[in-house]
Amino acid sequence: GENVEQHPSTLSVQEGDSAVIKCTYSDSASNYFPWYKQELGKRPQLIIDIRSNVGEKKDQRIAVTLNKTAKHFSLHITETQPEDSAVYFCAASSSTGGFKTIFGAGTRLFVKA
Amino acid sequence: DAGVTQSPTHLIKTRGQHVTLRCSPISGHKSVSWYQQVLGQGPQFIFQYYEKEERGRGNFPDRFSARQFPNYSSELNVNALLLGDSALYLCASSQKGQHNEKLFFGSGTQLSVL
């Protein structure tokens, strides 16, 4: 079946450094790729998304890149801050054969002050 | 401005019982989707509903069912509970139920099956 693999599962960086999280998807019909941030005990919240007709998107310190050929997409966080500490989930979504959104297993990011 | 609300917040059941979880979407949102999140994993897609019709279904057994009401609220039902059904159940709403829309999640219902 379709799946999304996410790496690494845990990432620890020093405040001010960059963090990169990578995802690979299997369903070639996927054309929407959101990223969600989930702080401890809270609900997931969308932080950035990218559609398949775009290769890169940036929003302040956060950027996402997409390589459709390789079925890879990545989240880049620059100048990390302690409040960036959370679990980050990537997802791949398609409408072929019915609505479907597949999430990765998550990356726990620790930003050390 | 109320967000997505889910009830109850916590629930304890025993094996074999059934459970009903409830979700109210953001006002104006016509689509609701349900996810199961096991500790340490990402949310797993269960169902998506738009305008009371099922639009998508994940790889879950027939013990799982759902419905959406005319006011766009939704219920998730799970029959014959198993220990492995213990998880956080998240509901998310969106405006038009399209796969490339932003999802707004509720805080979830934590289900424990003993």
JSON list of C-alpha atoms in Angstrom, two decimals, chain A:
[
{"chain": "A", "resi": 1, "resn": "GLY", "atom": "CA", "xyz": [0.00, 0.00, 0.00]},
{"chain": "A", "resi": 2, "resn": "GLU", "atom": "CA", "xyz": [0.93, 3.64, -0.09]},
{"chain": "A", "resi": 3, "resn": "ASN", "atom": "CA", "xyz": [3.28, 4.92, 2.57]},
{"chain": "A", "resi": 4, "resn": "VAL", "atom": "CA", "xyz": [5.38, 7.91, 3.56]},
{"chain": "A", "resi": 5, "resn": "GLU", "atom": "CA", "xyz": [8.78, 7.39, 5.12]},
{"chain": "A", "resi": 6, "resn": "GLN", "atom": "CA", "xyz": [10.19, 10.17, 7.28]},
{"chain": "A", "resi": 7, "resn": "HIS", "atom": "CA", "xyz": [13.77, 10.66, 8.55]},
{"chain": "A", "resi": 8, "resn": "PRO", "atom": "CA", "xyz": [15.24, 11.17, 11.01]},
{"chain": "A", "resi": 9, "resn": "SER", "atom": "CA", "xyz": [12.93, 10.06, 13.81]},
{"chain": "A", "resi": 10, "resn": "THR", "atom": "CA", "xyz": [14.79, 12.32, 16.26]},
{"chain": "A", "resi": 11, "resn": "LEU", "atom": "CA", "xyz": [16.85, 15.42, 15.57]},
{"chain": "A", "resi": 12, "resn": "SER", "atom": "CA", "xyz": [18.76, 17.52, 18.06]},
{"chain": "A", "resi": 13, "resn": "VAL", "atom": "CA", "xyz": [20.26, 20.87, 17.02]},
{"chain": "A", "resi": 14, "resn": "GLN", "atom": "CA", "xyz": [21.82, 23.86, 18.71]},
{"chain": "A", "resi": 15, "resn": "GLU", "atom": "CA", "xyz": [19.81, 27.06, 18.76]},
{"chain": "A", "resi": 16, "resn": "GLY", "atom": "CA", "xyz": [20.57, 29.05, 15.62]},
{"chain": "A", "resi": 17, "resn": "ASP", "atom": "CA", "xyz": [21.51, 26.01, 13.55]},
{"chain": "A", "resi": 18, "resn": "SER", "atom": "CA", "xyz": [19.44, 24.64, 10.67]},
{"chain": "A", "resi": 19, "resn": "ALA", "atom": "CA", "xyz": [17.28, 21.51, 10.77]},
{"chain": "A", "resi": 20, "resn": "VAL", "atom": "CA", "xyz": [16.35, 19.34, 7.81]},
{"chain": "A", "resi": 21, "resn": "ILE", "atom": "CA", "xyz": [13.68, 16.64, 7.78]},
{"chain": "A", "resi": 22, "resn": "LYS", "atom": "CA", "xyz": [13.24, 14.38, 4.76]},
{"chain": "A", "resi": 23, "resn": "CYS", "atom": "CA", "xyz": [10.27, 12.39, 3.49]},
{"chain": "A", "resi": 24, "resn": "THR", "atom": "CA", "xyz": [9.75, 9.91, 0.68]},
{"chain": "A", "resi": 25, "resn": "TYR", "atom": "CA", "xyz": [6.33, 8.92, -0.68]},
{"chain": "A", "resi": 26, "resn": "SER", "atom": "CA", "xyz": [5.27, 5.94, -2.74]},
{"chain": "A", "resi": 27, "resn": "ASP", "atom": "CA", "xyz": [1.95, 6.98, -4.33]},
{"chain": "A", "resi": 28, "resn": "SER", "atom": "CA", "xyz": [2.77, 8.69, -7.62]},
{"chain": "A", "resi": 29, "resn": "ALA", "atom": "CA", "xyz": [-0.73, 10.21, -7.63]},
{"chain": "A", "resi": 30, "resn": "SER", "atom": "CA", "xyz": [0.12, 12.35, -4.58]},
{"chain": "A", "resi": 31, "resn": "ASN", "atom": "CA", "xyz": [0.18, 16.01, -5.47]},
{"chain": "A", "resi": 32, "resn": "TYR", "atom": "CA", "xyz": [-0.19, 17.88, -2.19]},
{"chain": "A", "resi": 33, "resn": "PHE", "atom": "CA", "xyz": [2.42, 17.76, 0.58]},
{"chain": "A", "resi": 34, "resn": "PRO", "atom": "CA", "xyz": [1.66, 19.48, 3.89]},
{"chain": "A", "resi": 35, "resn": "TRP", "atom": "CA", "xyz": [3.83, 19.67, 6.99]},
{"chain": "A", "resi": 36, "resn": "TYR", "atom": "CA", "xyz": [2.31, 19.71, 10.46]},
{"chain": "A", "resi": 37, "resn": "LYS", "atom": "CA", "xyz": [3.85, 20.66, 13.79]},
{"chain": "A", "resi": 38, "resn": "GLN", "atom": "CA", "xyz": [2.59, 19.01, 16.96]},
{"chain": "A", "resi": 39, "resn": "GLU", "atom": "CA", "xyz": [3.73, 20.37, 20.30]},
{"chain": "A", "resi": 40, "resn": "LEU", "atom": "CA", "xyz": [3.51, 18.15, 23.34]},
{"chain": "A", "resi": 41, "resn": "GLY", "atom": "CA", "xyz": [-0.12, 17.55, 24.29]},
{"chain": "A", "resi": 42, "resn": "LYS", "atom": "CA", "xyz": [-1.46, 19.77, 21.53]},
{"chain": "A", "resi": 43, "resn": "ARG", "atom": "CA", "xyz": [-3.15, 19.27, 18.20]},
{"chain": "A", "resi": 44, "resn": "PRO", "atom": "CA", "xyz": [-1.22, 19.12, 14.90]},
{"chain": "A", "resi": 45, "resn": "GLN", "atom": "CA", "xyz": [-1.08, 22.46, 13.11]},
{"chain": "A", "resi": 46, "resn": "LEU", "atom": "CA", "xyz": [-0.18, 23.12, 9.49]},
{"chain": "A", "resi": 47, "resn": "ILE", "atom": "CA", "xyz": [3.05, 25.09, 9.14]},
{"chain": "A", "resi": 48, "resn": "ILE", "atom": "CA", "xyz": [3.67, 24.96, 5.39]},
{"chain": "A", "resi": 49, "resn": "ASP", "atom": "CA", "xyz": [2.49, 23.04, 2.35]},
{"chain": "A", "resi": 50, "resn": "ILE", "atom": "CA", "xyz": [3.56, 22.57, -1.26]},
{"chain": "A", "resi": 51, "resn": "ARG", "atom": "CA", "xyz": [1.74, 21.47, -4.38]},
{"chain": "A", "resi": 52, "resn": "SER", "atom": "CA", "xyz": [3.26, 19.30, -7.06]},
{"chain": "A", "resi": 53, "resn": "ASN", "atom": "CA", "xyz": [3.46, 22.09, -9.63]},
{"chain": "A", "resi": 54, "resn": "VAL", "atom": "CA", "xyz": [5.99, 23.92, -7.45]},
{"chain": "A", "resi": 55, "resn": "GLY", "atom": "CA", "xyz": [9.54, 22.84, -6.57]},
{"chain": "A", "resi": 56, "resn": "GLU", "atom": "CA", "xyz": [10.14, 25.05, -3.56]},
{"chain": "A", "resi": 57, "resn": "LYS", "atom": "CA", "xyz": [8.21, 27.24, -1.17]},
{"chain": "A", "resi": 58, "resn": "LYS", "atom": "CA", "xyz": [9.45, 29.49, 1.62]},
{"chain": "A", "resi": 59, "resn": "ASP", "atom": "CA", "xyz": [7.78, 31.18, 4.56]},
{"chain": "A", "resi": 60, "resn": "GLN", "atom": "CA", "xyz": [10.18, 33.16, 6.75]},
{"chain": "A", "resi": 61, "resn": "ARG", "atom": "CA", "xyz": [12.48, 30.61, 8.45]},
{"chain": "A", "resi": 62, "resn": "ILE", "atom": "CA", "xyz": [10.70, 27.60, 6.98]},
{"chain": "A", "resi": 63, "resn": "ALA", "atom": "CA", "xyz": [11.09, 26.19, 3.47]},
{"chain": "A", "resi": 64, "resn": "VAL", "atom": "CA", "xyz": [9.94, 23.05, 1.74]},
{"chain": "A", "resi": 65, "resn": "THR", "atom": "CA", "xyz": [11.40, 21.47, -1.40]},
{"chain": "A", "resi": 66, "resn": "LEU", "atom": "CA", "xyz": [9.83, 18.84, -3.63]},
{"chain": "A", "resi": 67, "resn": "ASN", "atom": "CA", "xyz": [11.45, 16.46, -6.11]},
{"chain": "A", "resi": 68, "resn": "LYS", "atom": "CA", "xyz": [8.58, 14.74, -7.91]},
{"chain": "A", "resi": 69, "resn": "THR", "atom": "CA", "xyz": [10.84, 12.50, -9.97]},
{"chain": "A", "resi": 70, "resn": "ALA", "atom": "CA", "xyz": [12.49, 11.06, -6.89]},
{"chain": "A", "resi": 71, "resn": "LYS", "atom": "CA", "xyz": [9.30, 11.31, -4.80]},
{"chain": "A", "resi": 72, "resn": "HIS", "atom": "CA", "xyz": [11.20, 13.20, -2.11]},
{"chain": "A", "resi": 73, "resn": "PHE", "atom": "CA", "xyz": [10.25, 16.30, -0.18]},
{"chain": "A", "resi": 74, "resn": "SER", "atom": "CA", "xyz": [12.03, 18.04, 2.65]},
{"chain": "A", "resi": 75, "resn": "LEU", "atom": "CA", "xyz": [11.42, 20.60, 5.38]},
{"chain": "A", "resi": 76, "resn": "HIS", "atom": "CA", "xyz": [14.16, 23.12, 6.15]},
{"chain": "A", "resi": 77, "resn": "ILE", "atom": "CA", "xyz": [14.10, 25.26, 9.28]},
{"chain": "A", "resi": 78, "resn": "THR", "atom": "CA", "xyz": [16.79, 27.93, 9.54]},
{"chain": "A", "resi": 79, "resn": "GLU", "atom": "CA", "xyz": [17.93, 29.86, 12.63]},
{"chain": "A", "resi": 80, "resn": "THR", "atom": "CA", "xyz": [16.18, 27.38, 14.91]},
{"chain": "A", "resi": 81, "resn": "GLN", "atom": "CA", "xyz": [14.75, 28.60, 18.21]},
{"chain": "A", "resi": 82, "resn": "PRO", "atom": "CA", "xyz": [13.76, 26.66, 21.34]},
{"chain": "A", "resi": 83, "resn": "GLU", "atom": "CA", "xyz": [10.08, 27.15, 20.47]},
{"chain": "A", "resi": 84, "resn": "ASP", "atom": "CA", "xyz": [10.67, 25.13, 17.29]},
{"chain": "A", "resi": 85, "resn": "SER", "atom": "CA", "xyz": [11.00, 22.05, 19.53]},
{"chain": "A", "resi": 86, "resn": "ALA", "atom": "CA", "xyz": [8.09, 19.75, 18.63]},
{"chain": "A", "resi": 87, "resn": "VAL", "atom": "CA", "xyz": [7.18, 16.73, 16.53]},
{"chain": "A", "resi": 88, "resn": "TYR", "atom": "CA", "xyz": [6.97, 17.43, 12.81]},
{"chain": "A", "resi": 89, "resn": "PHE", "atom": "CA", "xyz": [4.89, 15.30, 10.45]},
{"chain": "A", "resi": 90, "resn": "CYS", "atom": "CA", "xyz": [5.07, 15.26, 6.69]},
{"chain": "A", "resi": 91, "resn": "ALA", "atom": "CA", "xyz": [2.13, 14.02, 4.64]},
{"chain": "A", "resi": 92, "resn": "ALA", "atom": "CA", "xyz": [1.28, 13.16, 1.05]},
{"chain": "A", "resi": 93, "resn": "SER", "atom": "CA", "xyz": [-2.23, 13.59, -0.25]},
{"chain": "A", "resi": 94, "resn": "SER", "atom": "CA", "xyz": [-4.08, 12.52, -3.39]},
{"chain": "A", "resi": 95, "resn": "SER", "atom": "CA", "xyz": [-7.66, 12.30, -4.62]},
{"chain": "A", "resi": 96, "resn": "THR", "atom": "CA", "xyz": [-7.17, 9.40, -7.02]},
{"chain": "A", "resi": 97, "resn": "GLY", "atom": "CA", "xyz": [-9.36, 6.50, -5.92]},
{"chain": "A", "resi": 98, "resn": "GLY", "atom": "CA", "xyz": [-10.84, 8.63, -3.16]},
{"chain": "A", "resi": 99, "resn": "PHE", "atom": "CA", "xyz": [-9.51, 11.19, -0.71]},
{"chain": "A", "resi": 100, "resn": "LYS", "atom": "CA", "xyz": [-6.32, 9.96, 0.92]},
{"chain": "A", "resi": 101, "resn": "THR", "atom": "CA", "xyz": [-3.75, 11.62, 3.17]},
{"chain": "A", "resi": 102, "resn": "ILE", "atom": "CA", "xyz": [-0.82, 9.53, 4.38]},
{"chain": "A", "resi": 103, "resn": "PHE", "atom": "CA", "xyz": [1.33, 10.85, 7.22]},
{"chain": "A", "resi": 104, "resn": "GLY", "atom": "CA", "xyz": [4.92, 10.04, 8.02]},
{"chain": "A", "resi": 105, "resn": "ALA", "atom": "CA", "xyz": [5.84, 8.67, 11.44]},
{"chain": "A", "resi": 106, "resn": "GLY", "atom": "CA", "xyz": [7.11, 12.03, 12.66]},
{"chain": "A", "resi": 107, "resn": "THR", "atom": "CA", "xyz": [10.41, 13.67, 13.62]},
{"chain": "A", "resi": 108, "resn": "ARG", "atom": "CA", "xyz": [10.97, 14.83, 17.17]},
{"chain": "A", "resi": 109, "resn": "LEU", "atom": "CA", "xyz": [13.05, 18.02, 16.97]},
{"chain": "A", "resi": 110, "resn": "PHE", "atom": "CA", "xyz": [14.94, 19.28, 20.02]},
{"chain": "A", "resi": 111, "resn": "VAL", "atom": "CA", "xyz": [16.45, 22.74, 19.84]},
{"chain": "A", "resi": 112, "resn": "LYS", "atom": "CA", "xyz": [19.00, 23.26, 22.61]},
{"chain": "A", "resi": 113, "resn": "ALA", "atom": "CA", "xyz": [19.41, 26.77, 23.96]}
]
